[in-house]
PDB file of C-alpha atoms in Angstrom:
ATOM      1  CA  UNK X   1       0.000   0.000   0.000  1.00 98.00           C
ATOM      2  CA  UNK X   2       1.561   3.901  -0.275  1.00 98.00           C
ATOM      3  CA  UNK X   3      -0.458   6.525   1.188  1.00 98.00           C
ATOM      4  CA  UNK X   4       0.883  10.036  -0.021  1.00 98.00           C
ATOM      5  CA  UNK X   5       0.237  12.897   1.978  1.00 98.00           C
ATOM      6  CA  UNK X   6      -0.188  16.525   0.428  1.00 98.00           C
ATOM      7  CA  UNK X   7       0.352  19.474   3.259  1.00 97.00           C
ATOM      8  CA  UNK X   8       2.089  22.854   3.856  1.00 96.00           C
ATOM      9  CA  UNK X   9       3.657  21.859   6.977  1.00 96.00           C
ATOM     10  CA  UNK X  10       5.729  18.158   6.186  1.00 97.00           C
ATOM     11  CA  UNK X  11       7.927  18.926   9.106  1.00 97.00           C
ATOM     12  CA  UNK X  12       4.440  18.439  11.404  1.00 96.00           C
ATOM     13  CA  UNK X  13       3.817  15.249  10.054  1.00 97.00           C
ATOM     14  CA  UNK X  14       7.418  13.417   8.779  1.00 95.00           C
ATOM     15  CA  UNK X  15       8.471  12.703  12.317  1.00 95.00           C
ATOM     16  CA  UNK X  16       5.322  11.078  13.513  1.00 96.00           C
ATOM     17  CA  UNK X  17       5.216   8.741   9.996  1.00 96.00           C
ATOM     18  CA  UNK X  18       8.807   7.440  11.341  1.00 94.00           C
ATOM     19  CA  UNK X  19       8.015   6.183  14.602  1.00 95.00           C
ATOM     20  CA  UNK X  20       6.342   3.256  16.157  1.00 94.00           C
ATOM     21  CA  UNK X  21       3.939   1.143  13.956  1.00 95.00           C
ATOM     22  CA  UNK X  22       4.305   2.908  10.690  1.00 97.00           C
ATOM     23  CA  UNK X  23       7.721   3.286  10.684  1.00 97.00           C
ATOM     24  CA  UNK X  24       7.758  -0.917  11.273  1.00 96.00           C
ATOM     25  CA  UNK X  25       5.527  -1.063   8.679  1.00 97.00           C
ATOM     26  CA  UNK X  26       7.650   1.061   6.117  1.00 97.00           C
ATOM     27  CA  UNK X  27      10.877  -1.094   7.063  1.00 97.00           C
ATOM     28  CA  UNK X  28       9.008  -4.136   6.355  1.00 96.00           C
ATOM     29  CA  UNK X  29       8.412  -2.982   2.983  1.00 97.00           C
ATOM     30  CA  UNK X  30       4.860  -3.707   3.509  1.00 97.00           C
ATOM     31  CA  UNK X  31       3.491   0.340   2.796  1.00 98.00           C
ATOM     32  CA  UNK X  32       4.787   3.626   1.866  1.00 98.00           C
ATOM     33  CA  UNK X  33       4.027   6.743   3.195  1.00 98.00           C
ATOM     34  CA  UNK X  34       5.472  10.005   1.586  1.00 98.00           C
ATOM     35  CA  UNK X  35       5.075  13.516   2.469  1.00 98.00           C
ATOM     36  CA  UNK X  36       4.867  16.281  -0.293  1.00 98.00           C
ATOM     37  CA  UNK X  37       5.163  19.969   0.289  1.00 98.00           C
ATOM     38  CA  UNK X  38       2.622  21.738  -1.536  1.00 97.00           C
ATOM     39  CA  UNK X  39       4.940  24.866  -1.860  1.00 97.00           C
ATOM     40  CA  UNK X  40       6.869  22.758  -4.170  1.00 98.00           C
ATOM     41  CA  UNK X  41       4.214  22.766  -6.582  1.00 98.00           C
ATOM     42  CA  UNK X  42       2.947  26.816  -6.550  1.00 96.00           C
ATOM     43  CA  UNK X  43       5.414  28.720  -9.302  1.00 93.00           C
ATOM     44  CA  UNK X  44       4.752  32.153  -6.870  1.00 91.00           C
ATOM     45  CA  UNK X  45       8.686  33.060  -6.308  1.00 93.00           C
ATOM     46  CA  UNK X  46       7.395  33.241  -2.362  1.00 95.00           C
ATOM     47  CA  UNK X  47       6.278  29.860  -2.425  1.00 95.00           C
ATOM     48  CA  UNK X  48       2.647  31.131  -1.197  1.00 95.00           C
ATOM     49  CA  UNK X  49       0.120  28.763  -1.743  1.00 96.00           C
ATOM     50  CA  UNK X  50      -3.073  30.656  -0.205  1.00 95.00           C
ATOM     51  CA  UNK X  51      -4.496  34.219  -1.365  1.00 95.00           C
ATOM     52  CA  UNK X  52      -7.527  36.012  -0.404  1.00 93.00           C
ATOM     53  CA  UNK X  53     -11.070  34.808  -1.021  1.00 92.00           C
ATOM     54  CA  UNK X  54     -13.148  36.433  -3.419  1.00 93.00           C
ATOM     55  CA  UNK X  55     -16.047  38.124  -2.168  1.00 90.00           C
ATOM     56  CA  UNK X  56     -14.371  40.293   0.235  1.00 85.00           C
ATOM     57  CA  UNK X  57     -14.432  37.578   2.717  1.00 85.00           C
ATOM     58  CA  UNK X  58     -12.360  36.760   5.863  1.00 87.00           C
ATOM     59  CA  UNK X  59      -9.027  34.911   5.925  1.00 89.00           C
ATOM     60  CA  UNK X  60      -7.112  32.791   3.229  1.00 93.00           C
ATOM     61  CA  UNK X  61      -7.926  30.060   1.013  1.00 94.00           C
ATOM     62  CA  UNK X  62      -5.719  27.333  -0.147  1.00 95.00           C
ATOM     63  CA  UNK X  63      -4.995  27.662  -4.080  1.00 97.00           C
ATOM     64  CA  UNK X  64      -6.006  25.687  -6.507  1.00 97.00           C
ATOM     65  CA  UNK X  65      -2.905  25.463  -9.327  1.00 97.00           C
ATOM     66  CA  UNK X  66      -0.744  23.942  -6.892  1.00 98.00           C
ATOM     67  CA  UNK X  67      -2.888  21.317  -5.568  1.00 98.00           C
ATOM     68  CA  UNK X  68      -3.945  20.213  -9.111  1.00 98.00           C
ATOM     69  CA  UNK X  69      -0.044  19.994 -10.043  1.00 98.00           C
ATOM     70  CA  UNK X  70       0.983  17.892  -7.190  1.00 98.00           C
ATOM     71  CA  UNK X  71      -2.224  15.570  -7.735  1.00 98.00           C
ATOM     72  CA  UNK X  72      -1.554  15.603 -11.068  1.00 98.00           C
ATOM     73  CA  UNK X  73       1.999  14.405 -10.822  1.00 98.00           C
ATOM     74  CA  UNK X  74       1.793  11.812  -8.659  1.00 98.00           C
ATOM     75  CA  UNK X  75      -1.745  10.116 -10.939  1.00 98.00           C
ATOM     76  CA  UNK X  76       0.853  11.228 -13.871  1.00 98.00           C
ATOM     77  CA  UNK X  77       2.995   7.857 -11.540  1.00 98.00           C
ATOM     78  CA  UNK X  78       0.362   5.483 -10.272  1.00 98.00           C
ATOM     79  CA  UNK X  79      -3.368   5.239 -10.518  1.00 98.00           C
ATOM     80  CA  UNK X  80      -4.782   5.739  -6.769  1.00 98.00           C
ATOM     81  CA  UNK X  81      -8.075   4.775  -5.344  1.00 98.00           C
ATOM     82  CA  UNK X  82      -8.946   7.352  -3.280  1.00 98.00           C
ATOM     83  CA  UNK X  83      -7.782  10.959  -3.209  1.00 98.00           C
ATOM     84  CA  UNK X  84      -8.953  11.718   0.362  1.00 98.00           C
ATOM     85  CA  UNK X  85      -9.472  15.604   1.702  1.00 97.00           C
ATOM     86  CA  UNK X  86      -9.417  16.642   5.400  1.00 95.00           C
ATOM     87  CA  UNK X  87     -12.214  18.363   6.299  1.00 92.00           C
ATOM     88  CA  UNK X  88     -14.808  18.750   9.212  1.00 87.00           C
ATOM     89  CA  UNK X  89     -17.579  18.573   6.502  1.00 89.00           C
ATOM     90  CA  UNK X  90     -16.882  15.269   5.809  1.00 92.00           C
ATOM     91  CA  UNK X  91     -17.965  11.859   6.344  1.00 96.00           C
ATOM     92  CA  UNK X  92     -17.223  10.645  10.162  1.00 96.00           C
ATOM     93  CA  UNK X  93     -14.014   8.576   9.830  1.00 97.00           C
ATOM     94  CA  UNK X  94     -14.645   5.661  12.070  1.00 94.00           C
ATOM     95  CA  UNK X  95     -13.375   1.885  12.079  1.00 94.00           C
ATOM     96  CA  UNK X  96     -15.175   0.562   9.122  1.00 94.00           C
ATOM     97  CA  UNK X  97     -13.346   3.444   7.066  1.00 97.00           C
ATOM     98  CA  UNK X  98     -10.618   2.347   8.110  1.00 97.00           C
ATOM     99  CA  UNK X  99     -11.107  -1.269   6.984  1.00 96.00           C
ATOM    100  CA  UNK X 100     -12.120  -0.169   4.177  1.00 97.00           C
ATOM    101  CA  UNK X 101      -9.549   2.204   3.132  1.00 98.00           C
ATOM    102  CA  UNK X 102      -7.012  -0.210   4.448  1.00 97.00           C
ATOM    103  CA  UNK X 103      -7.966  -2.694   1.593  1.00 97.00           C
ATOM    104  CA  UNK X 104      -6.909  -0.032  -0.873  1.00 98.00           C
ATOM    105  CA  UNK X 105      -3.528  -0.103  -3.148  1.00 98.00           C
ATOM    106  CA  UNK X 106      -2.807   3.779  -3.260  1.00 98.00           C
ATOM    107  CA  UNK X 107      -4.474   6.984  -1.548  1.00 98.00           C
ATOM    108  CA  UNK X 108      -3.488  10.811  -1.423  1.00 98.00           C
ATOM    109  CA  UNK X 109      -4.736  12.636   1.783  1.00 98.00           C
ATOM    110  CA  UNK X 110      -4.688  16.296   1.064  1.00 98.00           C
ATOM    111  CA  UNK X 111      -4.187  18.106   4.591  1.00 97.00           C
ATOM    112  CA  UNK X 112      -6.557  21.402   4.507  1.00 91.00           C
ATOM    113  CA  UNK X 113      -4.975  24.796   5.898  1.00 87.00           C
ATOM    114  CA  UNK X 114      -5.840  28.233   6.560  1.00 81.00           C
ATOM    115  CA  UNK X 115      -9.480  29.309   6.058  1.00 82.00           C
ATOM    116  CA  UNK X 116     -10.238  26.640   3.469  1.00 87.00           C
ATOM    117  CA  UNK X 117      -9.739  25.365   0.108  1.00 94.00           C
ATOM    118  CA  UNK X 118     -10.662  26.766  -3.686  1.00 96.00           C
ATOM    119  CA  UNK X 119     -14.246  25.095  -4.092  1.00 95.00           C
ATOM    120  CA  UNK X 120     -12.939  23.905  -6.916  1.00 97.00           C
ATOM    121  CA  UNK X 121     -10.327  21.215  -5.729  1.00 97.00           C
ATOM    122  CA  UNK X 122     -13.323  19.500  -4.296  1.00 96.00           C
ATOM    123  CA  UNK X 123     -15.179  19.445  -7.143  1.00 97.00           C
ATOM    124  CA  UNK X 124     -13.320  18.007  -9.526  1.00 98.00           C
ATOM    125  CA  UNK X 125     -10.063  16.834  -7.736  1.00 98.00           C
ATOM    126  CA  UNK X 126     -11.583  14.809  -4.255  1.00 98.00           C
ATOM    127  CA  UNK X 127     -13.257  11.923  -4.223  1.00 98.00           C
ATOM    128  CA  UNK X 128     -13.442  11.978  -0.566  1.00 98.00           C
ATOM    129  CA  UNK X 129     -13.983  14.225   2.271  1.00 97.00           C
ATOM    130  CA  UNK X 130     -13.418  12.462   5.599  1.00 97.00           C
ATOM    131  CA  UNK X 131     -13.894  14.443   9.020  1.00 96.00           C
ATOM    132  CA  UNK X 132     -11.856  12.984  12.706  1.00 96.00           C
ATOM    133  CA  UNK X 133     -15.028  14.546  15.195  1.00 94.00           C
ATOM    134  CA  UNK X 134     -17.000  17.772  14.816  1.00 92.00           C
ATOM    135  CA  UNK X 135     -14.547  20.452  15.671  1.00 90.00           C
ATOM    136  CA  UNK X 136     -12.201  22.318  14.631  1.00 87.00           C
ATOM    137  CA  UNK X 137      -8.556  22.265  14.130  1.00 90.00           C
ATOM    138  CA  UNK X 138      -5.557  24.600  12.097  1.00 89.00           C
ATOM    139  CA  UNK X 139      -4.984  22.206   9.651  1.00 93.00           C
ATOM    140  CA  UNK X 140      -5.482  18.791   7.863  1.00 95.00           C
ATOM    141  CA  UNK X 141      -2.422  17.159   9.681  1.00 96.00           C
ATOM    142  CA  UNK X 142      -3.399  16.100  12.465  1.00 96.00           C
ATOM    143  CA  UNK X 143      -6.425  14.097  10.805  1.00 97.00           C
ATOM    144  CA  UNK X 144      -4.115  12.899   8.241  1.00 98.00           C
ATOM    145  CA  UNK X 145      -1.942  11.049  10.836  1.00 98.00           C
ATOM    146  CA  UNK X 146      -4.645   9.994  12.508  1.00 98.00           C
ATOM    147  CA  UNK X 147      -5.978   8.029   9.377  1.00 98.00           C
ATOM    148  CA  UNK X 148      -2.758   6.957   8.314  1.00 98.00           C
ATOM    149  CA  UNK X 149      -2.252   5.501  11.604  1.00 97.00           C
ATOM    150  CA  UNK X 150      -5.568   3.430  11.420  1.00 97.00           C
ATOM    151  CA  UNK X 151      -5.141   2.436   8.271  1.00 98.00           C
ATOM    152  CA  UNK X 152      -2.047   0.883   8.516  1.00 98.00           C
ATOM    153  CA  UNK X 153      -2.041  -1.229  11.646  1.00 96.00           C
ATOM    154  CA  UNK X 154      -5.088  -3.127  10.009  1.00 96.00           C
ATOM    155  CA  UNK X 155      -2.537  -4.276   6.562  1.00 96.00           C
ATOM    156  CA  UNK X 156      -1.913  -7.628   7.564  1.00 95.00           C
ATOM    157  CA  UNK X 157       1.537  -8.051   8.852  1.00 95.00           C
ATOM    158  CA  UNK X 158       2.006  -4.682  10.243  1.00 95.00           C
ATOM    159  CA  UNK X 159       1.158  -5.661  13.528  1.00 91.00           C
ATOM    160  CA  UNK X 160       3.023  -9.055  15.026  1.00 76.00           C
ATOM    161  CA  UNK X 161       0.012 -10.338  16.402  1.00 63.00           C
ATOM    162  CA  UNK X 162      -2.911 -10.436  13.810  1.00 57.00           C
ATOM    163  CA  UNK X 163      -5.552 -10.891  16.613  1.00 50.00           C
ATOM    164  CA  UNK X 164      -4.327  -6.939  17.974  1.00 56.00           C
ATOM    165  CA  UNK X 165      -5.574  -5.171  14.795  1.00 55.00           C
ATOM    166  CA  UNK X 166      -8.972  -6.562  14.399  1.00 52.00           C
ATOM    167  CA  UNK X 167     -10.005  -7.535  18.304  1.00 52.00           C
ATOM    168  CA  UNK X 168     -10.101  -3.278  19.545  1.00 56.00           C
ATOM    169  CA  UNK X 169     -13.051  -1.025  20.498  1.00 67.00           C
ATOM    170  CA  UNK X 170     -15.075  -0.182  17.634  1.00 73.00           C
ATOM    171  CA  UNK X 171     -14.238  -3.096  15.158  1.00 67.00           C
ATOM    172  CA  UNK X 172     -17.218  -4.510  15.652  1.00 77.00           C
ATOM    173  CA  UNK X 173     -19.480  -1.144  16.386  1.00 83.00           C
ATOM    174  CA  UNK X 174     -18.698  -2.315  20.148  1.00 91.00           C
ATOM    175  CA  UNK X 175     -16.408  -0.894  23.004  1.00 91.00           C
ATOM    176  CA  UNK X 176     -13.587  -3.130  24.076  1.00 91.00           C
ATOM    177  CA  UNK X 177     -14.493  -5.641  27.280  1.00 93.00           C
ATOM    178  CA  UNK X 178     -11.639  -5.035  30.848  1.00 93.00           C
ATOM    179  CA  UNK X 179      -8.269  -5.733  30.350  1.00 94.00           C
ATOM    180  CA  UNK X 180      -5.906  -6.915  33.378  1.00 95.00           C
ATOM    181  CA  UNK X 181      -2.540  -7.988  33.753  1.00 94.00           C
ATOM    182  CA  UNK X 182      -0.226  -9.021  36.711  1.00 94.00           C
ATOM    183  CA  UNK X 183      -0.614  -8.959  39.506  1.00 96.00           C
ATOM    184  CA  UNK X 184      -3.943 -10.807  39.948  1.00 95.00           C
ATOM    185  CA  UNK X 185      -4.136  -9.062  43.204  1.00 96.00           C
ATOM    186  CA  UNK X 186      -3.044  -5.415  43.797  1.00 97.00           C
ATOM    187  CA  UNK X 187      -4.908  -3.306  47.076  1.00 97.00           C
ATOM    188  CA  UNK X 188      -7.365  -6.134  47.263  1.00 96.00           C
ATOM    189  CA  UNK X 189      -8.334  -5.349  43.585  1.00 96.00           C
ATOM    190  CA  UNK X 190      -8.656  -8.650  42.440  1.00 96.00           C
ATOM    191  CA  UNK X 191      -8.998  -9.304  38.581  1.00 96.00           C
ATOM    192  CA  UNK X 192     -12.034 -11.399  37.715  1.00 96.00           C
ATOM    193  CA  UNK X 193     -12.028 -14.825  38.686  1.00 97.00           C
ATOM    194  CA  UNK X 194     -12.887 -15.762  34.983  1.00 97.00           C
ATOM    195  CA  UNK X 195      -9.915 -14.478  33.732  1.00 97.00           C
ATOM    196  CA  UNK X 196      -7.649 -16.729  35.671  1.00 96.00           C
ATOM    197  CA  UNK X 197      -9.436 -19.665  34.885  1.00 96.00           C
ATOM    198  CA  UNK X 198      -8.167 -21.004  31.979  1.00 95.00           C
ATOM    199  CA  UNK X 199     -11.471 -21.844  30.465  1.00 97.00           C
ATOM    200  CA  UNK X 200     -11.174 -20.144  26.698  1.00 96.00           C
ATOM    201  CA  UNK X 201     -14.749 -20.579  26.021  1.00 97.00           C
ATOM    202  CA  UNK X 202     -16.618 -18.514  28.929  1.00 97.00           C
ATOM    203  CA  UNK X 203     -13.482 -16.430  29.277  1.00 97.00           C
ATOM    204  CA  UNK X 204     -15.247 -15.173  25.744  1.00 95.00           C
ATOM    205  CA  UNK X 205     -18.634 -15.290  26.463  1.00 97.00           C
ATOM    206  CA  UNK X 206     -17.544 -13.006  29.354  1.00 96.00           C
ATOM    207  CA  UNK X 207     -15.541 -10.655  26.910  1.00 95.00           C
ATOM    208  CA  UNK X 208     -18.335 -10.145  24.765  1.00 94.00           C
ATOM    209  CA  UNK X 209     -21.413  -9.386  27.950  1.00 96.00           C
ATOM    210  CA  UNK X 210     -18.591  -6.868  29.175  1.00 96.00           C
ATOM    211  CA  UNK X 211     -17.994  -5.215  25.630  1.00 93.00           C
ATOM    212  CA  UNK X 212     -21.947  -4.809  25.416  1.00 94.00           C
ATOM    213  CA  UNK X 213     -22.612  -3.707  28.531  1.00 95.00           C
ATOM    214  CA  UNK X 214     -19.838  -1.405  28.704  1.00 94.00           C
ATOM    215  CA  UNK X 215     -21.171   0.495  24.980  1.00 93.00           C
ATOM    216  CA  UNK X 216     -24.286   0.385  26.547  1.00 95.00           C
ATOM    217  CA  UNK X 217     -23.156   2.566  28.910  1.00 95.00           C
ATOM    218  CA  UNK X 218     -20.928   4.792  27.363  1.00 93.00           C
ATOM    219  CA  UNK X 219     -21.460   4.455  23.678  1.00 92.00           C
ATOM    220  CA  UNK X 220     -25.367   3.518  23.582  1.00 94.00           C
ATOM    221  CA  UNK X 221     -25.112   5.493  19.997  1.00 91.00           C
ATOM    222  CA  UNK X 222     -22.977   2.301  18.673  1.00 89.00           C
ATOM    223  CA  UNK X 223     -25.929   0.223  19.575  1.00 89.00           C
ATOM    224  CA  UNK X 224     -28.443   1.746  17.041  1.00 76.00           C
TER     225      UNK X 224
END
């Protein structure tokens, strides 16, 4: 898989996409991630990539010529499935996105900034506008990790133990049930006795009445 991102600040986002889990993932060969900076792409001697909105509103917008010519170079490389834009507008990304963008070969997330983007670029240059929650941040980069992150602990490999990536809260629209560890006894906080037993079977059934009870009671909006 090779996820490119497109943003104005690369030095935000390069250090987080070589750490931990993706940075294992990259050195297995199993995805690429790569970080553009737009200002590569604008031919303004300043390297601006934003001017004021017509209409006589408020704040800057994000141009279009430069985010068509960096789009347009890398399709110009590889055909990609999904060219994904930041944006609180967008559809709520949540764990069956993820699946389902983790199935894909090639994506470009294009990290908004300033007051918002040319119209325009989602018109005719997005196929997707994906949101993290309903508020509001700077910029498209923190989303854009975010996604990248969940996307690529689900590619098969990535993670050493395969039962990690698909057993967390959400995967299947439920919370996650307790987890303990040693020791089985700490202040008189014991962990329950059906986790010590041994017995695989209930030790599930008991998993799955905790996950439902426990979305029940904080995330009854899973349920429906």
């Amino acid at each position: 898989m090779r996820i490119d991102i497109i943003t104005v600040l690369p030095q935000m986002l390069e250090p987080f996409m070589n750490e931990s889990i993706l940075a294992r993932a990259q050195k297995k060969g199993l995805v690429e991630i790569h970080v553009h900076n737009l200002r590569d792409y604008t031919l303004d001697k300043w390297k601006r990539v934003d001017d004021y909105p017509y209409g006589g509103f408020a704040g800057m917008v994000m141009q279009i010529e430069p985010i068509d010519r960096c789009i347009s170079a890398l399709k110009a490389e590889r055909d990609y499935d999904e060219i994904i834009f930041t944006s609180p507008d967008g559809e709520q990304f949540n764990q069956h996105v993820a699946n389902d963008l983790s199935m894909k070969e090639n994506i470009i997330i294009l990290a908004g900034h300033y007051k918002g983007i040319d119209q325009r670029v989602r018109d005719h240059l997005i196929t997707r506008e994906i949101s993290i929650g309903d508020f509001v941040l700077t910029g498209g980069e923190l989303p854009a990790a975010v996604m990248a992150d969940a996307i690529v602990r689900l590619i098969p490999g990535v993670i050493g133990d395969e039962q990690s990536a698909f057993s967390d809260c959400f995967q299947d629209d439920l919370l996650s049930a307790p987890i303990y560890t040693r020791p089985a006894e700490y202040k008189g906080w014991r962990v329950p006795d059906i986790l010590l037993s041994g017995h695989e079977a209930k030790i599930k059934e008991w998993e799955m009445e905790q996950a439902i009870a426990r979305t029940k009671a904080l995330r009854p909006d899973l349920l429906k």
